[in-house]
C-alpha cells in the first residue's frame, strides 16, 4: 500500500540496562559456544519493570517529541509477543490511560516480531479513512519471566539464527500533520502454514502457560525438523521467498530501487549470516543493517525496528532524503515499510551531539 500524507512525527524508546553476555556465560545462564556463534555482546534486561510500563515510558517520550497532545490521538495500538500482565487484562488500556487518556479506540496487536510494522499499516489506513490527525503505536515485552529463558528459548532449533531476547519499550506517533519522516509504503502478508513450526509437538489444549510449562520454541522447531525434515526446509524456504517478495513489492510501491535504501531495520540477530539471508536477495548490502547495534541489546521482540530507527536518528547516521527499509517477520506474519527522512528533528540532533 502506497501511502500519501502520512508521517512519522516522533519515535520513543526505553531500553533498560544491558547485561554483558560474558556475565551471563560466567553465571551459567548462556552457553559459551552459543554466545560466540551468535556474536552477542550484551542484552537489555528490565528486571521487575513490567512490559506495559516499558511501553508507557517510550510512549511518553514519543508523544513529547512529536508535539502532539494526547487528546489528538485518534487510535492507540499496542504490540506484544508474550504476556503483558494478568490474564484477561487489557494492557493497551493501561498504556492509553497512563499516556493519553481520552476515549479513542485502543487495541492490542499480536503479530509477533512484526507487530509494530503491522501497526503502521493499520494506523495509516485508519487515519486516512477516518480523517483523523494522529495515532500512537507502542510495543513492549519483558522476557524475564519464569516461563521464558531468554538465553536458551531457541536451543536446538536447527536454524542459523541463535537468538537471545532483550527487553524494551518502543513507540511511534504517526501523523497527517507532518513529521521527520514520510511513510512512503507499507504492506503485510501471511504464510499460514508456518503456524505448524510454532506448535509442532505441543498440544493446543490446555495452553502451555496454564500448566506452568516454559516456552521452548527451539524444541518445537526441532520436533518438526525430526518428524518432517523435508517440510521443515520447505517452510523456511517459503518464509524467505515471501519476505523477499513482499519487500520487493513495497520498494516498488515506494518508487525506489534497492540501491536507494540507505539503511535497513530488521529482526535483530547476532549472526551476519541471518542478515545476509534477509537483505542480499533484495540486492541490499547487509552492511546497511544494524548487526552491531542488535548484538548489544538482544532481539527485542516487536521492538527491533523502532529501536533501530531511533538509534540511527540519535547517533547521526541518517540524513534528509535518505530512505529506510523496515522488514520483519514473526510467526506467520511478514511486514514491510519504507520511510523517507524529511528532516532531522531537534531531539535527534541533540542526542547525536551529546553522544
Coordinates of N, CA, C and O in Angstrom, one line a residue, residues 20-105:
X20 N 26.0 -7.7 30.2 CA 27.0 -8.3 29.3 C 26.9 -9.8 29.2 O 26.6 -10.5 30.1
X21 N 27.0 -10.3 27.9 CA 26.9 -11.7 27.7 C 27.9 -12.5 28.4 O 27.7 -13.6 28.9
X22 N 29.1 -11.9 28.6 CA 30.2 -12.6 29.4 C 29.7 -12.9 30.8 O 30.0 -13.9 31.4
X23 N 28.9 -12.0 31.3 CA 28.4 -12.2 32.7 C 27.4 -13.3 32.7 O 27.3 -14.1 33.6
X24 N 26.5 -13.4 31.7 CA 25.6 -14.5 31.6 C 26.3 -15.8 31.4 O 25.9 -16.8 32.0
X25 N 27.3 -15.9 30.6 CA 28.1 -17.1 30.5 C 28.8 -17.5 31.8 O 28.7 -18.7 32.2
X26 N 29.4 -16.5 32.5 CA 30.0 -16.8 33.7 C 29.0 -17.3 34.8 O 29.4 -18.2 35.6
X27 N 27.8 -16.9 34.7 CA 26.8 -17.3 35.7 C 26.0 -18.6 35.3 O 25.1 -19.0 36.0
X28 N 26.4 -19.2 34.2 CA 25.8 -20.4 33.7 C 24.5 -20.2 33.0 O 23.8 -21.2 32.8
X29 N 24.1 -19.0 32.7 CA 22.9 -18.7 32.0 C 22.9 -19.0 30.5 O 21.9 -19.3 29.9
X30 N 24.1 -18.9 29.9 CA 24.2 -19.0 28.5 C 25.5 -19.8 28.2 O 26.5 -19.7 28.8
X31 N 25.3 -20.6 27.2 CA 26.5 -21.5 26.7 C 27.5 -20.6 26.0 O 27.2 -19.8 25.1
X32 N 28.8 -20.8 26.4 CA 29.8 -20.0 25.8 C 30.0 -20.2 24.3 O 30.2 -19.2 23.6
X33 N 29.8 -21.4 23.8 CA 29.9 -21.7 22.4 C 28.8 -21.0 21.6 O 29.0 -20.4 20.6
X34 N 27.6 -21.1 22.2 CA 26.4 -20.4 21.6 C 26.6 -18.9 21.5 O 26.3 -18.2 20.6
X35 N 27.2 -18.4 22.6 CA 27.4 -16.9 22.7 C 28.4 -16.5 21.6 O 28.2 -15.5 20.9
X36 N 29.4 -17.3 21.4 CA 30.4 -16.9 20.4 C 29.8 -17.1 19.0 O 30.0 -16.2 18.1
X37 N 29.1 -18.2 18.8 CA 28.5 -18.4 17.5 C 27.5 -17.3 17.1 O 27.4 -16.9 16.0
X38 N 26.7 -16.8 18.1 CA 25.7 -15.8 17.9 C 26.3 -14.4 17.8 O 25.6 -13.5 17.2
X39 N 27.5 -14.2 18.3 CA 28.0 -12.8 18.2 C 27.5 -11.8 19.2 O 27.8 -10.6 19.1
X40 N 26.7 -12.3 20.2 CA 26.0 -11.4 21.1 C 27.0 -10.7 22.1 O 28.0 -11.4 22.5
X41 N 26.8 -9.5 22.4 CA 27.7 -8.7 23.3 C 27.0 -8.4 24.6 O 27.6 -8.6 25.7
X42 N 25.8 -8.0 24.6 CA 25.0 -7.7 25.8 C 23.5 -7.7 25.4 O 23.2 -7.7 24.3
X43 N 22.7 -7.8 26.5 CA 21.3 -7.9 26.3 C 20.6 -6.9 27.3 O 21.0 -6.9 28.5
X44 N 19.6 -6.2 26.8 CA 18.8 -5.3 27.7 C 17.9 -6.1 28.6 O 17.1 -7.0 28.1
X45 N 18.0 -5.9 29.9 CA 17.2 -6.7 30.9 C 16.5 -5.7 31.8 O 17.1 -4.8 32.5
X46 N 15.2 -5.8 31.8 CA 14.3 -4.8 32.5 C 14.1 -5.2 34.0 O 13.5 -4.4 34.7
X47 N 14.5 -6.4 34.4 CA 14.3 -6.7 35.8 C 12.8 -6.8 36.1 O 12.0 -7.5 35.4
X48 N 12.3 -6.1 37.2 CA 10.9 -6.2 37.6 C 10.0 -5.2 36.9 O 8.8 -5.1 37.2
X49 N 10.5 -4.4 36.0 CA 9.7 -3.4 35.3 C 8.9 -4.1 34.3 O 9.3 -4.7 33.4
X50 N 7.5 -3.9 34.4 CA 6.6 -4.6 33.5 C 6.7 -4.1 32.1 O 7.1 -3.0 31.8
X51 N 6.2 -5.0 31.2 CA 6.2 -4.7 29.8 C 5.4 -3.4 29.5 O 5.8 -2.5 28.8
X52 N 4.1 -3.3 30.0 CA 3.4 -2.1 29.7 C 4.0 -0.8 30.3 O 3.9 0.2 29.7
X53 N 4.7 -0.9 31.4 CA 5.4 0.2 31.9 C 6.6 0.6 30.9 O 6.9 1.8 30.8
X54 N 7.2 -0.3 30.3 CA 8.3 0.0 29.3 C 7.6 0.7 28.2 O 8.2 1.7 27.7
X55 N 6.4 0.3 27.8 CA 5.7 0.9 26.7 C 5.3 2.3 27.0 O 5.4 3.3 26.2
X56 N 4.9 2.5 28.3 CA 4.4 3.8 28.7 C 5.6 4.8 28.7 O 5.5 6.0 28.2
X57 N 6.8 4.4 29.1 CA 7.9 5.3 29.1 C 8.3 5.7 27.7 O 8.7 6.8 27.4
X58 N 8.3 4.7 26.8 CA 8.6 5.0 25.4 C 7.6 5.9 24.8 O 7.9 6.9 24.0
X59 N 6.3 5.7 25.1 CA 5.2 6.4 24.5 C 5.2 7.9 25.0 O 5.0 8.8 24.2
X60 N 5.5 8.1 26.3 CA 5.6 9.5 26.7 C 6.7 10.2 26.0 O 6.5 11.4 25.7
X61 N 7.8 9.6 25.8 CA 8.9 10.2 25.1 C 8.5 10.6 23.6 O 8.7 11.7 23.1
X62 N 7.8 9.6 23.0 CA 7.4 9.8 21.6 C 6.4 11.0 21.5 O 6.5 11.8 20.6
X63 N 5.4 11.0 22.4 CA 4.4 12.0 22.4 C 5.0 13.4 22.6 O 4.7 14.4 22.0
X64 N 5.9 13.5 23.6 CA 6.5 14.7 23.9 C 7.4 15.2 22.7 O 7.3 16.4 22.3
X65 N 8.1 14.3 22.1 CA 8.9 14.7 20.9 C 8.0 15.1 19.7 O 8.4 16.0 19.0
X66 N 6.9 14.5 19.6 CA 6.0 14.8 18.4 C 5.4 16.1 18.4 O 5.0 16.6 17.3
X67 N 5.1 16.7 19.6 CA 4.4 18.0 19.6 C 2.9 17.8 19.6 O 2.1 18.7 19.8
X68 N 2.4 16.5 19.5 CA 1.0 16.2 19.6 C 0.6 16.1 21.0 O 1.3 15.7 21.9
X69 N -0.7 16.4 21.3 CA -1.3 16.2 22.6 C -2.0 14.9 22.6 O -2.5 14.4 21.6
X70 N -2.2 14.4 23.8 CA -2.8 13.1 24.0 C -4.2 13.1 23.4 O -4.7 12.1 22.8
X71 N -5.0 14.2 23.5 CA -6.3 14.3 23.0 C -6.4 14.3 21.5 O -7.5 14.1 20.9
X72 N -5.3 14.5 20.8 CA -5.3 14.5 19.4 C -5.1 13.1 18.8 O -5.3 12.8 17.6
X73 N -4.8 12.1 19.7 CA -4.7 10.7 19.2 C -6.0 10.1 18.9 O -6.9 10.1 19.8
X74 N -6.2 9.6 17.7 CA -7.4 9.0 17.2 C -7.4 7.5 17.4 O -8.4 6.9 17.3
X75 N -6.2 7.0 17.7 CA -6.1 5.5 17.8 C -4.8 5.2 18.6 O -3.8 5.9 18.4
X76 N -4.9 4.1 19.4 CA -3.7 3.6 20.1 C -3.6 2.1 19.8 O -4.6 1.4 20.0
X77 N -2.5 1.7 19.3 CA -2.2 0.2 19.1 C -1.0 -0.2 19.9 O 0.0 0.5 19.9
X78 N -1.2 -1.3 20.6 CA -0.1 -1.8 21.4 C 0.3 -3.2 21.0 O -0.6 -4.1 20.9
X79 N 1.6 -3.4 20.6 CA 2.0 -4.7 20.1 C 2.9 -5.4 21.2 O 3.6 -4.8 21.9
X80 N 2.7 -6.7 21.2 CA 3.5 -7.5 22.2 C 3.7 -8.9 21.6 O 3.0 -9.3 20.7
X81 N 4.6 -9.6 22.2 CA 4.8 -11.0 21.8 C 4.3 -12.0 22.9 O 3.6 -12.9 22.6
X82 N 4.7 -11.7 24.2 CA 4.3 -12.6 25.2 C 3.4 -11.9 26.3 O 3.0 -10.8 26.1
X83 N 3.3 -12.5 27.4 CA 2.4 -12.0 28.5 C 2.8 -10.6 28.9 O 3.9 -10.3 29.1
X84 N 1.7 -9.8 29.1 CA 1.9 -8.4 29.5 C 1.6 -8.1 30.9 O 2.1 -7.2 31.5
X85 N 0.8 -9.0 31.5 CA 0.3 -8.8 32.9 C -0.7 -9.8 33.2 O -0.7 -10.9 32.7
X86 N -1.7 -9.5 34.1 CA -2.7 -10.5 34.5 C -3.4 -11.0 33.3 O -3.7 -10.3 32.3
X87 N -3.8 -12.3 33.3 CA -4.6 -12.8 32.2 C -5.9 -12.1 32.1 O -6.5 -11.7 33.1
X88 N -6.4 -11.9 30.9 CA -7.6 -11.1 30.6 C -7.6 -9.7 30.9 O -8.6 -9.0 31.0
X89 N -6.4 -9.1 31.1 CA -6.2 -7.7 31.4 C -5.8 -7.0 30.2 O -4.9 -7.4 29.4
X90 N -6.5 -5.9 29.8 CA -6.1 -5.1 28.6 C -4.9 -4.2 28.8 O -5.1 -3.0 29.2
X91 N -3.8 -4.7 28.4 CA -2.6 -3.9 28.6 C -2.6 -2.6 27.7 O -2.1 -1.6 28.1
X92 N -3.3 -2.7 26.6 CA -3.4 -1.5 25.7 C -4.2 -0.4 26.5 O -3.9 0.8 26.3
X93 N -5.2 -0.8 27.3 CA -5.9 0.2 28.0 C -5.1 0.9 29.1 O -5.2 2.1 29.4
X94 N -4.2 0.1 29.7 CA -3.2 0.7 30.7 C -2.3 1.7 30.0 O -2.1 2.8 30.6
X95 N -1.8 1.4 28.9 CA -0.9 2.3 28.2 C -1.7 3.6 27.8 O -1.2 4.7 28.0
X96 N -2.9 3.4 27.3 CA -3.7 4.6 26.9 C -4.0 5.5 28.2 O -3.9 6.7 28.1
X97 N -4.4 4.8 29.3 CA -4.7 5.6 30.5 C -3.5 6.4 31.0 O -3.6 7.5 31.4
X98 N -2.3 5.7 31.0 CA -1.2 6.4 31.5 C -0.6 7.5 30.6 O 0.0 8.4 31.1
X99 N -0.8 7.3 29.3 CA -0.1 8.2 28.4 C -1.0 9.3 27.9 O -0.7 10.5 27.8
X100 N -2.2 8.9 27.4 CA -3.1 9.9 26.7 C -4.4 10.1 27.3 O -5.0 11.2 27.1
X101 N -5.0 9.1 27.9 CA -6.4 9.2 28.3 C -7.3 9.2 27.2 O -7.0 8.8 26.1
X102 N -8.5 9.9 27.4 CA -9.4 10.0 26.3 C -10.2 8.7 26.0 O -10.1 7.8 26.7
X103 N -11.0 8.8 24.9 CA -11.9 7.6 24.6 C -11.6 7.1 23.2 O -12.4 6.3 22.7
X104 N -10.5 7.4 22.6 CA -10.1 6.8 21.3 C -10.0 5.3 21.4 O -9.6 4.8 22.4
X105 N -10.3 4.6 20.3 CA -10.2 3.2 20.4 C -8.7 2.7 20.6 O -7.8 3.4 20.1

